[in-house]
Each structure stands twice: as C-alpha cells, then as structure tokens.
Short mmCIF file of C-alpha atoms in Angstrom, two decimals:
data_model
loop_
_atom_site.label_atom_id
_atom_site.label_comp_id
_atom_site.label_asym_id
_atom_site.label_seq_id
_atom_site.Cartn_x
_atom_site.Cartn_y
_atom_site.Cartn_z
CA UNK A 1 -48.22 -20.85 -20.78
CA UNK A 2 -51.21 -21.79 -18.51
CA UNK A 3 -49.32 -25.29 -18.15
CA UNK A 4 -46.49 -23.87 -16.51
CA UNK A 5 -45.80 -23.04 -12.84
CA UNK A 6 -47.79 -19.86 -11.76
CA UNK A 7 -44.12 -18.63 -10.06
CA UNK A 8 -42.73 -18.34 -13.83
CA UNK A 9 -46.13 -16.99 -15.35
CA UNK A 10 -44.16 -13.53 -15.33
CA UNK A 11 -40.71 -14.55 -16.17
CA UNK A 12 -40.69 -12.47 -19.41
CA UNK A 13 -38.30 -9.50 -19.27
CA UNK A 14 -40.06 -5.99 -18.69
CA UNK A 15 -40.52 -3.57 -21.69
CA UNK A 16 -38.84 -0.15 -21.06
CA UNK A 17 -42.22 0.80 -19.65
CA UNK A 18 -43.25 -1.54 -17.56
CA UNK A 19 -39.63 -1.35 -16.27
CA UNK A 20 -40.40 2.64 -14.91
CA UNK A 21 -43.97 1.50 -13.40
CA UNK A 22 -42.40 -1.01 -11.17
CA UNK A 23 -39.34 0.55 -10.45
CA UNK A 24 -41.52 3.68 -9.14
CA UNK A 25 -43.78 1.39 -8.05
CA UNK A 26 -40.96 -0.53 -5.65
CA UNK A 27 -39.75 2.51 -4.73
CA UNK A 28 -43.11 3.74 -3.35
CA UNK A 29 -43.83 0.31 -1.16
CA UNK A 30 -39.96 0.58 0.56
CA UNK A 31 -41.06 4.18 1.10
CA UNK A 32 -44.19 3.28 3.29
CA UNK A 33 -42.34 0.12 4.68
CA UNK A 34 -39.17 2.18 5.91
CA UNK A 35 -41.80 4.66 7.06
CA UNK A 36 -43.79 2.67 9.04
CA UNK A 37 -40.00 1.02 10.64
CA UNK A 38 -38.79 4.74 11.61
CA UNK A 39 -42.09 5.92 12.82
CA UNK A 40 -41.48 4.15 16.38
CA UNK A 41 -38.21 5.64 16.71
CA UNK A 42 -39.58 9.11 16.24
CA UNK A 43 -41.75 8.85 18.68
CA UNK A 44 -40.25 6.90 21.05
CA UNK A 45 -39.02 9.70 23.52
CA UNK A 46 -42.63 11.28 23.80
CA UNK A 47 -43.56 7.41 24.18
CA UNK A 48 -41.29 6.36 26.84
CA UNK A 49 -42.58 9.42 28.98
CA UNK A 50 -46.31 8.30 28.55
CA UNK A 51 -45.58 4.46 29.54
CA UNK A 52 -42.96 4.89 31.76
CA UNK A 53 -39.55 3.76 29.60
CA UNK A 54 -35.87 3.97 30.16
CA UNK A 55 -33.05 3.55 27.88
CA UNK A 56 -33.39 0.06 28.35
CA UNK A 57 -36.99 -0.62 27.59
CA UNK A 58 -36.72 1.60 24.76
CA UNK A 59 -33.91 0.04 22.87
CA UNK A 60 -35.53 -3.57 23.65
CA UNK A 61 -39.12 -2.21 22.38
CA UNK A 62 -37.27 -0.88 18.89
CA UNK A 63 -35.22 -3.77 18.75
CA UNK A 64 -37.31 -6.50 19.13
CA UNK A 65 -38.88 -5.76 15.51
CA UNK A 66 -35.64 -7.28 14.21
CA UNK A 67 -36.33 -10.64 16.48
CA UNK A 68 -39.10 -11.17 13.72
CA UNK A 69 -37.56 -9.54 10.97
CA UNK A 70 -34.63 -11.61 10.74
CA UNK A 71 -35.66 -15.27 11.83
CA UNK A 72 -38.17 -14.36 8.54
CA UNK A 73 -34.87 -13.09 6.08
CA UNK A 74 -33.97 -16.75 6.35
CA UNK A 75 -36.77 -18.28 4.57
CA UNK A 76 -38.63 -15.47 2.85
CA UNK A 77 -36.04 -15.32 -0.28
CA UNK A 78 -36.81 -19.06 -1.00
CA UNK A 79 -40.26 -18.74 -0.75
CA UNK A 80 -40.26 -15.64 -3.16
CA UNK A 81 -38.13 -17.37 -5.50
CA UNK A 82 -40.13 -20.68 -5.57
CA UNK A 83 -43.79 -19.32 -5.61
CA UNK A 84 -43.30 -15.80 -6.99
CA UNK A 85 -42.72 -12.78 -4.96
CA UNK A 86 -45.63 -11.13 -6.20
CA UNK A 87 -47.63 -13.87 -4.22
CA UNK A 88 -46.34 -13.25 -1.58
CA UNK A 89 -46.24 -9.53 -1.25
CA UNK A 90 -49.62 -8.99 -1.45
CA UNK A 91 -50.56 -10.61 2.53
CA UNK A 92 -47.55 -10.14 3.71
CA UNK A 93 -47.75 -5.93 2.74
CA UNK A 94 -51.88 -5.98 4.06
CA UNK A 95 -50.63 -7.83 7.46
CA UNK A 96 -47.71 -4.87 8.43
CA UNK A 97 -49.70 -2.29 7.46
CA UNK A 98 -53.05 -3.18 9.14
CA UNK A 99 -50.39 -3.61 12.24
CA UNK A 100 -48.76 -0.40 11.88
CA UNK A 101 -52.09 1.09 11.47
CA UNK A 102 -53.67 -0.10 14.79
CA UNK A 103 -49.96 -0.03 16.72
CA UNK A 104 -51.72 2.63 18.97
CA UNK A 105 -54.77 1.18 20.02
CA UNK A 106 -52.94 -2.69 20.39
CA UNK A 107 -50.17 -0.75 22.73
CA UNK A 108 -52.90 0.91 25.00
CA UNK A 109 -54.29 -2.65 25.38
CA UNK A 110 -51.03 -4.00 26.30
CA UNK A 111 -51.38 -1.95 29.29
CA UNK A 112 -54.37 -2.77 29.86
CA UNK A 113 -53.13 -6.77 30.07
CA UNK A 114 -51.48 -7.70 33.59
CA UNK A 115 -47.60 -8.29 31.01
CA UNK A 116 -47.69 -4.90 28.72
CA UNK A 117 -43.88 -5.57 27.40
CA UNK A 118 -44.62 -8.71 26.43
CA UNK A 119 -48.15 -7.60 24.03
CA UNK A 120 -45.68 -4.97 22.90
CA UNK A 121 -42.74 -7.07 22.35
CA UNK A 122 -45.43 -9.30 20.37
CA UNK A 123 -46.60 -6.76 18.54
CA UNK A 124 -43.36 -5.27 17.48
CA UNK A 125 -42.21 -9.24 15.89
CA UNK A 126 -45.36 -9.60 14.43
CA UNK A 127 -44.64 -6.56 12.56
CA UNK A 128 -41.14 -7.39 12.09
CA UNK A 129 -42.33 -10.93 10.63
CA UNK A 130 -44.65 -9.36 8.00
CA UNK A 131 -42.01 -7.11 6.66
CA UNK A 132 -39.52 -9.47 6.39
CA UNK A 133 -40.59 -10.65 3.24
CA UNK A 134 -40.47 -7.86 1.10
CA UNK A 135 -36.67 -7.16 0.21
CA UNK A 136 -36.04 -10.68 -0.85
CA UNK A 137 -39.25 -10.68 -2.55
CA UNK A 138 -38.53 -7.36 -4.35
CA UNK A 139 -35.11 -8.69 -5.13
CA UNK A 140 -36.53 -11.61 -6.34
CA UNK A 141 -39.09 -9.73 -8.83
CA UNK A 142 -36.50 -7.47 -10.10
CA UNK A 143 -34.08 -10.38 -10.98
CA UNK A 144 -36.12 -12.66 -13.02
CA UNK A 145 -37.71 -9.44 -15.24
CA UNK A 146 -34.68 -7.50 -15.89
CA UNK A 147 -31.12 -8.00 -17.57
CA UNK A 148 -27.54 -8.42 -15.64
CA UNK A 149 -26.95 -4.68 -17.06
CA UNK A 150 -29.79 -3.45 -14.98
CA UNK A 151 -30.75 -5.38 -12.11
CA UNK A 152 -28.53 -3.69 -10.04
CA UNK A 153 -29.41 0.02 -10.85
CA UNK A 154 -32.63 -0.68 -10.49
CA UNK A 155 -32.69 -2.67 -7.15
CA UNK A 156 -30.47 0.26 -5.83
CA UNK A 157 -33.15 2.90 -6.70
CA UNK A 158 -35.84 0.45 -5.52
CA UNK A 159 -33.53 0.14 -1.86
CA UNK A 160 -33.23 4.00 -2.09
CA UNK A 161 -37.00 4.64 -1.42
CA UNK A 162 -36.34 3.44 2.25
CA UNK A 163 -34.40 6.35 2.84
CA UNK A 164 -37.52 8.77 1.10
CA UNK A 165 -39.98 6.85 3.30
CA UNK A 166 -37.54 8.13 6.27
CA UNK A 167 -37.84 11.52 5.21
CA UNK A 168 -41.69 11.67 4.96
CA UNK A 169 -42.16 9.97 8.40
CA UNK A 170 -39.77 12.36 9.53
CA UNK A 171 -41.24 15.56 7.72
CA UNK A 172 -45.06 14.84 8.46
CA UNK A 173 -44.31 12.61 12.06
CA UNK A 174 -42.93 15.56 13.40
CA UNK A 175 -45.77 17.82 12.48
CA UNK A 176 -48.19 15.41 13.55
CA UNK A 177 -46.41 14.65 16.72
CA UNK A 178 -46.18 18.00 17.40
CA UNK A 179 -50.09 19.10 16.83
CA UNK A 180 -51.94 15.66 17.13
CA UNK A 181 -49.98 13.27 19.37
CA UNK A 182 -47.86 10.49 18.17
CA UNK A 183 -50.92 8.20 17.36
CA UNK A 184 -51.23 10.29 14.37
CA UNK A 185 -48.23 9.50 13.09
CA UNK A 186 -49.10 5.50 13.35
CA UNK A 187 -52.69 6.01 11.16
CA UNK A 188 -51.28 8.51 9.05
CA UNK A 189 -48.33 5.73 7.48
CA UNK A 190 -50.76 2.79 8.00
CA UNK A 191 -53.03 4.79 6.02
CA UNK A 192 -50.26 5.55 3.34
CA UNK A 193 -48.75 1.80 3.31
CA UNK A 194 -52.63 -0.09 2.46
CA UNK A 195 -53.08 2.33 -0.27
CA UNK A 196 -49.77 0.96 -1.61
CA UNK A 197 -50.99 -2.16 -0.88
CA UNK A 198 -53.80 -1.83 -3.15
CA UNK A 199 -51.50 -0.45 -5.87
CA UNK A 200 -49.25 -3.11 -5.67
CA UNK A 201 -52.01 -5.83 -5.62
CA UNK A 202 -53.80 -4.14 -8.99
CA UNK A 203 -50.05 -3.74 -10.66
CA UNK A 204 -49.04 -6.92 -10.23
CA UNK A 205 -52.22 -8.70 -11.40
CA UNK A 206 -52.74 -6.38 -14.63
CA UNK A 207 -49.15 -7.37 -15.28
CA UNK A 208 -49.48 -11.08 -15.07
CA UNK A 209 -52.49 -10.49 -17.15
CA UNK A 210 -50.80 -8.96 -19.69
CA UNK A 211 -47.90 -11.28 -20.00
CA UNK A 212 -49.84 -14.61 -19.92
CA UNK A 213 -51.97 -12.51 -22.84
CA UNK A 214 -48.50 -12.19 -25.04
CA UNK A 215 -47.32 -15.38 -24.13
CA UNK A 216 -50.24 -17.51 -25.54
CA UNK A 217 -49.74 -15.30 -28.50
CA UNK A 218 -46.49 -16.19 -29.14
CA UNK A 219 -46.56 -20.05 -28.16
CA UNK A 220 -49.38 -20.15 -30.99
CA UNK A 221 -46.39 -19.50 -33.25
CA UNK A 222 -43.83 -21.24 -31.77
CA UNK A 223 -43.39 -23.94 -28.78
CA UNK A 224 -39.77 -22.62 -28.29
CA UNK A 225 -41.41 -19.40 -26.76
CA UNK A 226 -41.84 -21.63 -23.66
CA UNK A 227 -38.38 -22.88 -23.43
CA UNK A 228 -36.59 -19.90 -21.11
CA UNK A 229 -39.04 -20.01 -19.11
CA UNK A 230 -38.91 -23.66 -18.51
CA UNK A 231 -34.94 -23.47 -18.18
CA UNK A 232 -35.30 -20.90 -15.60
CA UNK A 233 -37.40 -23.23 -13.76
CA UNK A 234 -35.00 -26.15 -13.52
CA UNK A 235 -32.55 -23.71 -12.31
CA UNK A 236 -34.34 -22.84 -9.55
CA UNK A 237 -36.12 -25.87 -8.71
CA UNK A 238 -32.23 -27.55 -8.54
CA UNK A 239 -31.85 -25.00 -5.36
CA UNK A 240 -29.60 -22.75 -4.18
CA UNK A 241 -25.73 -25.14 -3.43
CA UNK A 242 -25.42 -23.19 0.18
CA UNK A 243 -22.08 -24.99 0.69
CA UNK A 244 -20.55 -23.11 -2.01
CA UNK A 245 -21.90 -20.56 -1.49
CA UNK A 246 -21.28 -20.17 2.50
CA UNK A 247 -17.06 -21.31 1.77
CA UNK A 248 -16.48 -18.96 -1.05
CA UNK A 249 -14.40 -16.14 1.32
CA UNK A 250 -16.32 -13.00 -1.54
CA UNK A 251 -19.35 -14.07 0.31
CA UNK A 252 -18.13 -13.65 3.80
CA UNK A 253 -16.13 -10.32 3.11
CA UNK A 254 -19.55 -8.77 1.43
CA UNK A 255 -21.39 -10.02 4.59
CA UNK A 256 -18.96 -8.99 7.12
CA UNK A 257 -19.35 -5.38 5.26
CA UNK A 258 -23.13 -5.53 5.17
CA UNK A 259 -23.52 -6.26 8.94
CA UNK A 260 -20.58 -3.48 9.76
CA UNK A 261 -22.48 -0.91 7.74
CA UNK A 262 -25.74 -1.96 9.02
CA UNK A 263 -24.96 -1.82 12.44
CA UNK A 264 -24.16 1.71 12.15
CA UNK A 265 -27.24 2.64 10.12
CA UNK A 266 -29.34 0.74 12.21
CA UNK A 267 -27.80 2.94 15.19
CA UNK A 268 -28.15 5.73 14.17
CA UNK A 269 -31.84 5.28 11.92
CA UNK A 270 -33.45 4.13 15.85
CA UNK A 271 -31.38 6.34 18.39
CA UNK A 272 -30.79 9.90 16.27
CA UNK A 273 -34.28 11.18 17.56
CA UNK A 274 -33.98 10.23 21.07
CA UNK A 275 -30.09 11.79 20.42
CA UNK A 276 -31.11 15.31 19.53
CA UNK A 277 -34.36 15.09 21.52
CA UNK A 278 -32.03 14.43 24.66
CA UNK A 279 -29.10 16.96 24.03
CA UNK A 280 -31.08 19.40 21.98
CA UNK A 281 -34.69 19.78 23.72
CA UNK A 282 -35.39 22.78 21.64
CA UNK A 283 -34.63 22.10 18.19
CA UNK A 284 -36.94 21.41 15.78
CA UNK A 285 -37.73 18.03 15.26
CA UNK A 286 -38.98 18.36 11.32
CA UNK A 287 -35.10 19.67 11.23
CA UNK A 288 -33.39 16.74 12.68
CA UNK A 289 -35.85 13.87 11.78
CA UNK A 290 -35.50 14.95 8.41
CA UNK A 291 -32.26 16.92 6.76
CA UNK A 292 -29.97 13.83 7.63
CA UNK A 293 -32.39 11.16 5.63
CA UNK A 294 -32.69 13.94 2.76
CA UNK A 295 -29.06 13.49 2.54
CA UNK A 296 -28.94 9.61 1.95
CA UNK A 297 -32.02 9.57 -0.39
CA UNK A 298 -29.91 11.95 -2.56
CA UNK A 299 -26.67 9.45 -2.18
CA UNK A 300 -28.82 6.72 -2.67
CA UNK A 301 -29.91 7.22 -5.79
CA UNK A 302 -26.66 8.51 -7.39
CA UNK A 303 -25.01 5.89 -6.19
CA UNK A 304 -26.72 2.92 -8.25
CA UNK A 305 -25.68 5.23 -11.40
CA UNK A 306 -22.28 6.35 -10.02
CA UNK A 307 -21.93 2.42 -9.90
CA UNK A 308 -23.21 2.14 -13.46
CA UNK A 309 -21.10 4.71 -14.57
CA UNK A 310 -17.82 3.04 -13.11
CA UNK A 311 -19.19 -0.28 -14.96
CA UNK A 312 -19.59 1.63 -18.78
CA UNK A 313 -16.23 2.69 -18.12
CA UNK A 314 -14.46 -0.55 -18.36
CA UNK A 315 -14.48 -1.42 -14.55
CA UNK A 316 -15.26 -4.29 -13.45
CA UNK A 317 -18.17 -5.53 -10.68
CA UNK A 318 -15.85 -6.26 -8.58
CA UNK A 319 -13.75 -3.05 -8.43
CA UNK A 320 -17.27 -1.23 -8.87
CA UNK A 321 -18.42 -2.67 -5.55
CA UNK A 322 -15.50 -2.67 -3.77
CA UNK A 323 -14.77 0.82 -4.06
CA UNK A 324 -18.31 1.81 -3.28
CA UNK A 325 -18.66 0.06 -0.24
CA UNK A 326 -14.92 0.79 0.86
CA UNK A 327 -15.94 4.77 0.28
CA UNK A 328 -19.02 4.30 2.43
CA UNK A 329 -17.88 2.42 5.26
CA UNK A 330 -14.74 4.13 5.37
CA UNK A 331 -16.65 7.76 5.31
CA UNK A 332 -19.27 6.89 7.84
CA UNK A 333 -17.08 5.93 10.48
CA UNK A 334 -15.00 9.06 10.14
CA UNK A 335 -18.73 10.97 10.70
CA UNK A 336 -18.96 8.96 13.77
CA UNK A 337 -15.82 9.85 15.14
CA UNK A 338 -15.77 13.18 14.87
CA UNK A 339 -19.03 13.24 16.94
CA UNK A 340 -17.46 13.63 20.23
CA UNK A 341 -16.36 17.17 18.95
CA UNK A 342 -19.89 18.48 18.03
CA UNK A 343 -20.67 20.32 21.18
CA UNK A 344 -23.89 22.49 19.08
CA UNK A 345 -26.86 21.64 17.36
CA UNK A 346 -25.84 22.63 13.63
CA UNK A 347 -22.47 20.84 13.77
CA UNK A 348 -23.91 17.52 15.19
CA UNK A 349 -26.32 17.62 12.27
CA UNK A 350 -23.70 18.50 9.79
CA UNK A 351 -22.10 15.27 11.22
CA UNK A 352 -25.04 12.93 11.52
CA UNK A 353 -25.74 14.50 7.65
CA UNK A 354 -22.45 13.41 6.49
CA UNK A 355 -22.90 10.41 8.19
CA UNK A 356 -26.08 9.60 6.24
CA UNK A 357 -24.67 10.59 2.91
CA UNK A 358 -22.39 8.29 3.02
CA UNK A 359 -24.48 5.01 3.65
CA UNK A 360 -26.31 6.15 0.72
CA UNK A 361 -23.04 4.70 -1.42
CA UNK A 362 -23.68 1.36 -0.40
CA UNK A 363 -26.62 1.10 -2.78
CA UNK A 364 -23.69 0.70 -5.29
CA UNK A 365 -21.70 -1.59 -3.25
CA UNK A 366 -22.34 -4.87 -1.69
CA UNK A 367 -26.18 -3.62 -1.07
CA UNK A 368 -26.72 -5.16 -4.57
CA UNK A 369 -24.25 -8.13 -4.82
CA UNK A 370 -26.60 -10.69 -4.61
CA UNK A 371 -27.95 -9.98 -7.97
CA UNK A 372 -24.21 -10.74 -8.63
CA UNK A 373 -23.41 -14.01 -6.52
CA UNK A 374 -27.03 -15.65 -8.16
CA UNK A 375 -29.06 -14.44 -10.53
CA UNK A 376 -31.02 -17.58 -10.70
CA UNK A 377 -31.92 -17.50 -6.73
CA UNK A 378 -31.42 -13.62 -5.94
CA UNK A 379 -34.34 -13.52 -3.83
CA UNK A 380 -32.95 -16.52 -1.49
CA UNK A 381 -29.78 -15.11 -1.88
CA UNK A 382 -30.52 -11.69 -0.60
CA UNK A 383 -32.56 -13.38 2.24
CA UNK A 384 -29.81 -14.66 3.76
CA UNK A 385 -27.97 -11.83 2.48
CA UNK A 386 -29.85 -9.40 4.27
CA UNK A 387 -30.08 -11.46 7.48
CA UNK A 388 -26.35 -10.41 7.94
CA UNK A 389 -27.81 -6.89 8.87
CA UNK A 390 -30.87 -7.42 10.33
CA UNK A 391 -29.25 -9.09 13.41
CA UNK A 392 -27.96 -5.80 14.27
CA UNK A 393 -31.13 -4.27 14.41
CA UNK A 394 -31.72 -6.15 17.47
CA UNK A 395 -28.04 -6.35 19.00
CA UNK A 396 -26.99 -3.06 18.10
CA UNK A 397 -29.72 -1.37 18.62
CA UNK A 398 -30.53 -3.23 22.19
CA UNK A 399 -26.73 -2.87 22.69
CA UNK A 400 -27.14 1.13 22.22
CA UNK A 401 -29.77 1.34 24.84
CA UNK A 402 -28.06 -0.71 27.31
CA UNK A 403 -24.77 1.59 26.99
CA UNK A 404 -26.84 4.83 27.42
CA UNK A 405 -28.62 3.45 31.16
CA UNK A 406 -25.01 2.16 32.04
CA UNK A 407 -23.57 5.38 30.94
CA UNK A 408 -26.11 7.70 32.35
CA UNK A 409 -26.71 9.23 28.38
CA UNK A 410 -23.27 9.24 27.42
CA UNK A 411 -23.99 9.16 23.55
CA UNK A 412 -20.16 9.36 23.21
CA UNK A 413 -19.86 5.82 23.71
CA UNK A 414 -22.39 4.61 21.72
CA UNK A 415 -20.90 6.25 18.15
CA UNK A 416 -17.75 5.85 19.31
CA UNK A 417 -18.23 1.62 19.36
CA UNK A 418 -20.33 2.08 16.56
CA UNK A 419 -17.27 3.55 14.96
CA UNK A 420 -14.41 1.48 15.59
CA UNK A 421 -16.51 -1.57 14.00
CA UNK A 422 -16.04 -0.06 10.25
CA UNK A 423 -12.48 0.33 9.56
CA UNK A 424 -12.19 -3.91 9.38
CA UNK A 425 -14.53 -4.50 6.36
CA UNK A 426 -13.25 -0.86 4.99
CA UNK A 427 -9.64 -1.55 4.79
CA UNK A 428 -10.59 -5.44 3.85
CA UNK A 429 -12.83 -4.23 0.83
CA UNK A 430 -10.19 -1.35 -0.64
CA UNK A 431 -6.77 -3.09 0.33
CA UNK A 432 -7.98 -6.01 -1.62
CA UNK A 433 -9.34 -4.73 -4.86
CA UNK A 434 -5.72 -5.13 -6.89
CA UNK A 435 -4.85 -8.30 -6.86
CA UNK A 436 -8.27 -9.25 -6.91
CA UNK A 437 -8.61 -7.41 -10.00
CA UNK A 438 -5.73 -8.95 -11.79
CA UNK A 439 -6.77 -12.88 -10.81
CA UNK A 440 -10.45 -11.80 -11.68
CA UNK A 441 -11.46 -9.33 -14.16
CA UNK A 442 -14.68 -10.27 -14.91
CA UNK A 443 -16.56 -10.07 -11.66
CA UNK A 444 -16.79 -10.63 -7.97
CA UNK A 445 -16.71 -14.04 -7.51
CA UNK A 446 -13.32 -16.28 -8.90
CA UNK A 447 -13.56 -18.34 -12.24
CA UNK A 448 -14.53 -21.55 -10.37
CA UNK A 449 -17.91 -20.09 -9.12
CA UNK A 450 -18.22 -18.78 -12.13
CA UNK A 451 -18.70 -21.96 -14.05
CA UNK A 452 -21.70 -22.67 -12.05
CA UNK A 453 -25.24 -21.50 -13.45
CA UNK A 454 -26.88 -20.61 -10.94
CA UNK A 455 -23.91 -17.71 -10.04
CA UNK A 456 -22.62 -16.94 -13.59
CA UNK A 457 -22.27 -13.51 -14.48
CA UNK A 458 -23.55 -11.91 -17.56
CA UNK A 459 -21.15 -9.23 -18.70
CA UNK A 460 -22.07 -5.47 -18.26
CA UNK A 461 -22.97 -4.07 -21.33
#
C-alpha cells in the first residue's frame, strides 16, 4: 500500500460508520463555507451606508467573489481527483477562513489605501479562489469511497449543509449585526469555519491512518488486495475525454439547467437582504435572513431521498433527475413571478419561502449528475460542472445591481428577468423525459457513452 500513489491511499470504500462521520462531517464544512459566502450579503446594506455604496458598487463588491470562484471550478476538480481532495482541502479551507476572519480589518485598510475597491475587489477573489476548491474536492472524496447506490444521496445531503450554513449566518448575523456591528458577524463565522478546519484536518488524517493500517493487513494475505486500487488509478491517470464529454447534448441540457437555476439562487441568496431591508425597513431581519433558507435546508435534504425513493421504485436516473430538476426550476420561477403581487411583508416572504423550497429539489436533480456522467473523474467533472453556475454569481448578481441604479430600486425587474430565464431548461428537462426513457432506460447518458469506463453507470440497487 505504501508503494502506491498517496491520492489512492484512501480509495477503500467507507464502512457504514465512517460513511455517517464524513457525511456529517461534509455537511458541517459547506455549512461554515456557505456561511462565510452569505455573511457579506447580510450585511451589505449597513455596509454600503458606512463606505459610501450604491447599487452598483454593491452588486460588483458581492459579485466579484465569483471572478475567483469560478476561474478556480476549472481546475480544482482535476487537481482533487489527481492528488486527493483531502490534500487539498486542508490549505485551501485554513486560507478562506483566515480571510473571512480578518474581512473587517483588511476592508478598513482598503480605505485606508489611495484605490479601496480595488483591495476590496482583491480581497473578495482571494476569497472566492480559496473556496473554489471545495465542491469538486468534496465531490471527489465522496465518489471514490462510496457505491453508485449512494454517492448521490450522500453528496445531496453533503450540498444541503450550504443551505444550514445560510440559516445560521442568518439567525446569529442578524443578532450580531443588530447588537455588535457587522464585524461580528465576520469573526464570529471565521471563528466557526477554522474550527472545522481543524476537524476536517484530524478526520481526514485518522482516516488515512486507519485505511493504510487495514490495507497492509490485507496485502499480507493477498497481492490482489492492491489491484482496485491500482485499476482506479489508470482510470484516472488516462484523464477525463472532454470532447465527449462537451458534444454529448445530456451534458449541455444538465448545464444549461444548472446555470438557469443558479442564476436565480444566486439572485436571490445576495440581493434578498438588501430586498426586504429596502422595502421593509422595519421587519426583523432574524425573520427574513432566516425562514426562507430554513425552507430549502428542509427541501434539501428530502430531496436526495425523494430521489432515492423514485430510484428503489424502478425509475430510472434519468427520469429521477429529470423530474426533479423540471419540478424545481419550473416551481421557482412561478415564486418569482408572482412577486410583483406581494405588496406586504408576510406575503413577499411566503413567496421568497416558496421560492427557496423549491431550489432545495435540485439536490435530487442535475445538482448530483456528475456522479452520474463520471464516476471515475467526478471531482473534475463537477468542476467544470459547477463552473456553469458560478458565472452567474458574478453576471447575475452584478447584472441585479446594475438594474436596481438604472431602475431607481425597482426590484420588479430584477425577479421578473430572473424569472423568464427558467421556463427554457424546465420545459427542455420534463418535455423530454419520454422518449428519452424509452431509447434509454438505464441512465442519463445514451448506450454509446455508456460503453466508456470512465462514464459507465453502475445500476441502482
């Protein structure tokens, strides 16, 4: 075992155990990495008064995290999958939290500098850079230590904690904000992200640890112990055949849907508590900052086993995805245009709930078909994957801001254009599902990609 590639040291599939303890353990790190995303936009009204922003400023400041975050998507999967995503994890977690951490005292320098927007534009990629690398990582992790039948229930819970790290920047930022200052908010979720950071780093070294232990055991016994490993190595060390990949049309229409459904997230995750701030000065911001995100973590996590469920039943990936991500594109932009009728506090929130719930159903959908499309490079995959929506982190989200100075605060137009972008993917996702069903009942991609091994599917059990 010692003679093998450190990346494959902890190739072994997880007991039932160790399974729970990283799944929790996942779950916990995209808590305090979605945590430290939203805390900017939950401050960012009482912000812009202190330094002087408009729409403008603010939507480039909240954007510009994306810059970094998705020029990173594009290599970060590779990376994971060819040295081991626990490798990387570990500087790349320690760099965006020690950020996140000091994001107060490095912005009152920037003002202190004769270019602030640049230091803070700086500061915001840098972040965005560090955290790039931990979806494809985790999807990376989770593909090479669990089965076919569980890799994507359990990435889907793992994805899920983003929305519970929402909700507890939301809950405790706007008690902090409210008694302390918005600084608070910064140290408290640095604090909360290095001591995950120092979980993560102890996990994932007692693990390898404990697998190179029961791997010497068993190659004592038998040499063919070694062989899965090594066969998972050539697969990945062949590399990922982009050109297949990128002019197989199941690829495109899963990407098209991720960076439809992203956009509005993404929207509404940076803008919602400048939105009620704006139109609702006195409502409570624990009530706004947090109901809505309570909703998705809820939908979230049902949805990987709603997904499951569909599977056990006798349905196949492909209708299982389809009709999950068809349901939550399809729901969310019905939310969204319904908002230019919520003229009081409670029904905008019922809306912007709804709204939320129903992104949470695209942790069964195409939020998990890379573990799908390639097993044997998920965390490359994903990368790219997962670039798809990141760009509209900075477009949309820029985009949103530029509409509102335009517009003089007309959020109308803003959901309204975030709107009309979901029905494509929707009705492209649910009008095909039959007679892709009947040509290809074993999964989403057609029986030529499935001959290849590095996209094969392994039947749902």
């Amino acid at each position: 075992m010692a003679d093998i590639d450190g990346a494959f040291v902890s190739v072994k599939l997880w007991s039932r155990r160790e399974s729970r303890l990283w799944t929790i353990n996942f779950f916990m790190g995209t808590c305090a990495l979605y945590a430290s995303r939203v805390a900017l936009p939950i401050c960012a009204s009482v912000m812009a008064q202190e330094y002087g922003w408009n729409k403008t400023d603010s939507g480039t400041i909240m954007s510009c995290f994306f810059w970094g975050y998705t020029i990173t998507q594009i290599i970060a999967g590779n990376v994971a999958d060819k040295y081991g995503g626990e490798k990387i994890l570990s500087p790349t977690t320690l760099s965006w939290a020690l950020l996140t951490f000091l994001t107060p005292q490095l912005f009152d320098f920037a003002y202190w500098t004769d270019s602030p927007l640049f230091f803070l534009l700086l500061i915001r990629v840098a972040t965005g850079i560090g955290q790039g690398f931990h979806l494809p990582s985790m999807a990376s992790i989770v593909s090479r230590h669990l089965t076919a039948a569980d890799k994507g229930r359990v990435f889907g819970i793992c994805l899920a904690g983003s929305h519970f790290g929402s909700v507890v920047a939301g809950g405790f930022g706007s008690i902090l904000l409210d008694w302390f200052g918005w600084r608070s908010l910064f140290q408290f979720v640095g604090i909360l992200s290095i001591i995950w950071w120092a979980f993560f780093k102890w996990l994932s070294e007692s693990s390898v640890r404990g697998i190179e232990k029961r791997g010497l055991t068993k190659a004592k016994n038998s040499e063919e112990s070694l062989l899965p490993i090594e066969n998972l190595k050539k697969k990945t060390d062949q590399g990922v055949p982009w050109k297949t990949l990128f002019s197989h049309p199941s690829f495109w229409a899963a990407s098209v849907a991720q960076y439809c459904g992203a956009n509005a997230y993404f929207t509404m995750f940076s803008w919602l508590p400048s939105y009620f701030s704006d139109n609702f000065p006195t409502a409570k911001g624990i009530i706004y900052n947090v109901v809505p995100y309570l909703a998705i973590v809820v939908t979230s996590l049902a949805a990987p086993f709603m997904a499951s469920r569909l599977l056990s039943s006798g349905k196949s990936v492909t209708f299982t995805r389809r009709f999950m991500e068809g349901c939550s594109l399809t729901l969310t932009a019905l939310c969204l245009l319904t908002v230019s009728f919520s003229g009081s506090f409670y029904w905008s929130l019922i809306v912007f709930t709804l709204a939320m719930a129903s992104r949470g159903l695209h942790h069964g959908g195409v939020s998990v078909n890379p573990h799908d499309f390639a097993p044997n490079h998920t965390g490359a995959v994903f990368g790219i994957f997962n670039a798809f929506s990141a760009v509209t982190g900075f477009i949309g989200v820029y985009v949103a801001g530029w509409i509102l100075q335009l517009s003089n605060n007309n959020w109308i137009y803003v959901f309204l254009i975030t709107a009309v972008q979901l029905p494509v993917p929707s009705l492209r996702t649910l009008v095909f599902i039959s007679p892709f069903e009947r040509k290809q009942p074993q999964g989403f991609l057609d029986r030529a990609m499935l001959d290849l091994p590095y996209c094969t599917l392994s039947p749902i059990q």
